[in-house]
PDB file of C-alpha atoms in Angstrom:
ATOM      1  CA  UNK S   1     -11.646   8.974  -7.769  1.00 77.00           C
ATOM      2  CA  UNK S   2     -11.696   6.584 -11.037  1.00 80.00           C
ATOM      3  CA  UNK S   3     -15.578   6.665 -10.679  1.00 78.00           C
ATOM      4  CA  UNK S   4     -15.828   9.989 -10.076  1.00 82.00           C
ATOM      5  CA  UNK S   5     -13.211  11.270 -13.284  1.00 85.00           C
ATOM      6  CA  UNK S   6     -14.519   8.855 -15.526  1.00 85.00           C
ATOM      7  CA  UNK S   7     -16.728  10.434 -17.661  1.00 85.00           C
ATOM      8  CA  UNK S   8     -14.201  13.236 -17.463  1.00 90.00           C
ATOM      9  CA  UNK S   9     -11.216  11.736 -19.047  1.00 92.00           C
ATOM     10  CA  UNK S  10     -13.910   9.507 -21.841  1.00 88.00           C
ATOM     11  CA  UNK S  11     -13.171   6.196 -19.793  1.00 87.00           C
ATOM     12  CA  UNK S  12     -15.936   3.799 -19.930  1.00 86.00           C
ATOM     13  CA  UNK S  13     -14.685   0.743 -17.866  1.00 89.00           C
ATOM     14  CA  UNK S  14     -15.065   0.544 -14.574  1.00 89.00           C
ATOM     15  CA  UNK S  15     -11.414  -1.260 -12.897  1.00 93.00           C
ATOM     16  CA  UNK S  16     -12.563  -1.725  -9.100  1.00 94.00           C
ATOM     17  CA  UNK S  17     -15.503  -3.436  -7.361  1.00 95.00           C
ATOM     18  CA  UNK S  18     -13.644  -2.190  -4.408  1.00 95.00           C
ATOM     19  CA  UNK S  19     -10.118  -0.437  -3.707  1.00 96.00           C
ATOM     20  CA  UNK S  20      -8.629   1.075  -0.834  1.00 96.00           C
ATOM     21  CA  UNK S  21      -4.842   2.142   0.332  1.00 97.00           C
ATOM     22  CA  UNK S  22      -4.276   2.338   3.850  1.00 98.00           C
ATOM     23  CA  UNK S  23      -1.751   4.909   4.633  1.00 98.00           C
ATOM     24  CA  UNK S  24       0.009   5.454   7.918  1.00 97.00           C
ATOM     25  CA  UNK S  25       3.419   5.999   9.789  1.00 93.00           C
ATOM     26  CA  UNK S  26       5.433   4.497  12.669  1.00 94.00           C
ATOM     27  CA  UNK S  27       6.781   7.114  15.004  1.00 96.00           C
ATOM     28  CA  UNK S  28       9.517   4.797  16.244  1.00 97.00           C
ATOM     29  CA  UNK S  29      10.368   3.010  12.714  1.00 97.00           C
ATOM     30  CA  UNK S  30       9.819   6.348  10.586  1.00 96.00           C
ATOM     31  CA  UNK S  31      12.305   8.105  13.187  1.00 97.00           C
ATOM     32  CA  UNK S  32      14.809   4.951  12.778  1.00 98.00           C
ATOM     33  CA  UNK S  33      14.731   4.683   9.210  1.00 97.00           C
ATOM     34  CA  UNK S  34      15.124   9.056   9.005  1.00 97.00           C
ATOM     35  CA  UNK S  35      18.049   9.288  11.430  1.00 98.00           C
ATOM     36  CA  UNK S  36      20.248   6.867   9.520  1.00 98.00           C
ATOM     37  CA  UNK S  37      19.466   8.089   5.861  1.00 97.00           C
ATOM     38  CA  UNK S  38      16.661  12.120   5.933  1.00 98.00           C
ATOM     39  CA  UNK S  39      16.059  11.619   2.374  1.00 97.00           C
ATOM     40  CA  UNK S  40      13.942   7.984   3.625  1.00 96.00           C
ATOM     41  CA  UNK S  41      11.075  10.801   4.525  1.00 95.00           C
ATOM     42  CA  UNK S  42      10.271  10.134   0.928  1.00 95.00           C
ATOM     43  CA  UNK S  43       8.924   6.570   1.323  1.00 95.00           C
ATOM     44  CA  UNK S  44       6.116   7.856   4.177  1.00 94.00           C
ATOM     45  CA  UNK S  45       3.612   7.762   4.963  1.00 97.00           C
ATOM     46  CA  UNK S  46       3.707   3.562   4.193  1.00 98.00           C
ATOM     47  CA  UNK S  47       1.486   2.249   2.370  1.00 98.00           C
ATOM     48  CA  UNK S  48      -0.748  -1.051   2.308  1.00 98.00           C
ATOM     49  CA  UNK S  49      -3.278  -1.890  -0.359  1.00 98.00           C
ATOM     50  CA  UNK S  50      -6.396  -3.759  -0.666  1.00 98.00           C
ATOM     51  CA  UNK S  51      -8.856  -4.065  -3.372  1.00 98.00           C
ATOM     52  CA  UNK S  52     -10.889  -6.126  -6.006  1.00 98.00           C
ATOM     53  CA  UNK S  53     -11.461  -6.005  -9.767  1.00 97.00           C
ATOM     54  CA  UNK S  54     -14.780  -6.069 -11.358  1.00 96.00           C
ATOM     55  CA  UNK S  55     -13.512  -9.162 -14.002  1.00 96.00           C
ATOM     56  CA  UNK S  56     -12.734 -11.081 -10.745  1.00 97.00           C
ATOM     57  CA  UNK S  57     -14.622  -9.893  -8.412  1.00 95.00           C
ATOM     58  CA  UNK S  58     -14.320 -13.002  -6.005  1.00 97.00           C
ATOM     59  CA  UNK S  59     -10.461 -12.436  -6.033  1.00 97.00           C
ATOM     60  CA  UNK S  60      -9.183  -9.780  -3.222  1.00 97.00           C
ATOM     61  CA  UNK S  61      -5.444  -8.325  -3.209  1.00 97.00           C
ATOM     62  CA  UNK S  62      -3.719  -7.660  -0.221  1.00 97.00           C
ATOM     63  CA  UNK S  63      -0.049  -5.711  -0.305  1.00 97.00           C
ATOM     64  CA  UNK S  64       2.265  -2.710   0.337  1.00 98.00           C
ATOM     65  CA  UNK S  65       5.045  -1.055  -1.162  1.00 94.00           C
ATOM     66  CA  UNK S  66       8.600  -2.426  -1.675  1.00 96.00           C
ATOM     67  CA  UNK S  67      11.736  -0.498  -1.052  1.00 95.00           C
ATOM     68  CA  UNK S  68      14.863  -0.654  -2.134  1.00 90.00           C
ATOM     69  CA  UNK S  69      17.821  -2.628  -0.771  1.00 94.00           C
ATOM     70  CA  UNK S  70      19.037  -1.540   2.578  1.00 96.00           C
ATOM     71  CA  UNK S  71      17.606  -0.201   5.858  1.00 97.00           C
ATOM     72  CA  UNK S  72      13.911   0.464   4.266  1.00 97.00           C
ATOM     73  CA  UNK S  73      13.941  -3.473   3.913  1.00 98.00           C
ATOM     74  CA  UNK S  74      13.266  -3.299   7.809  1.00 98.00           C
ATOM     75  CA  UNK S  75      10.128  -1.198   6.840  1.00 98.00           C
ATOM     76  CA  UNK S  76       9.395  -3.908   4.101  1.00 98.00           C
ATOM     77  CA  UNK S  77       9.077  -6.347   6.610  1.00 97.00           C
ATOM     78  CA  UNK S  78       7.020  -5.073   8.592  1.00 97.00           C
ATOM     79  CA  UNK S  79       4.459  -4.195   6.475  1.00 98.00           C
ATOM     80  CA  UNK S  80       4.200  -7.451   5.031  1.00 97.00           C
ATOM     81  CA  UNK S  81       3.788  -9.227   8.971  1.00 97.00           C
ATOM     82  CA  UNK S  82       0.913  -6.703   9.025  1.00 97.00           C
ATOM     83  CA  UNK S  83      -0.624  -8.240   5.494  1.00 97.00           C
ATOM     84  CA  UNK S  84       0.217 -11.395   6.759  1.00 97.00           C
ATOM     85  CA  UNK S  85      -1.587 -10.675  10.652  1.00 96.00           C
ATOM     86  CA  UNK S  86      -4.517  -9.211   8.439  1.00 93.00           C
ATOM     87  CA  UNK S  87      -5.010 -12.631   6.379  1.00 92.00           C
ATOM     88  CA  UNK S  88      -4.448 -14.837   9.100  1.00 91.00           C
ATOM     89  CA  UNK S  89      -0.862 -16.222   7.865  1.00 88.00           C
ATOM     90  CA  UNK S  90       1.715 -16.594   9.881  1.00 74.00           C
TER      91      UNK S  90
END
């Protein structure tokens, strides 16, 4: 989308060799999370993020969202075991 808009908005610098957010839901863990608070709907679909810059292009970043304290943290968590599955860190 950045490629795409740039001449659009008058950009000239490209940001990304290569970006991407993964975005998905857990049937059980969304459910979990929406029975003990509804208004948690507003944190899916999760979120995880990968991508690389064109000044480092060598460099890749891995991550998700962060929630706020309480029973999202449980959702926290579990995204980052998936980041941490996907590098090979346990």
């Amino acid at each position: 989308m950045l490629v795409r808009t740039q001449m659009d908005v008058g950009a000239t610098k490209t940001i990304y060799r290569k970006a991407e957010v993964i975005t998905f839901c857990s049937a059980t863990l969304s459910r979990e999370m929406m029975e003990i608070n509804p208004a948690n709907l507003t944190f899916c679909p999760y979120k995880i993020f990968v991508y690389s810059t064109i000044d480092q292009p060598d460099i890749t970043h891995i991550g998700h969202d962060t929630f706020p304290d309480g029973e999202m943290k449980k959702v926290e968590a579990f995204l980052d075991q998936i980041v941490k599955d996907a590098i090979g860190q346990d």
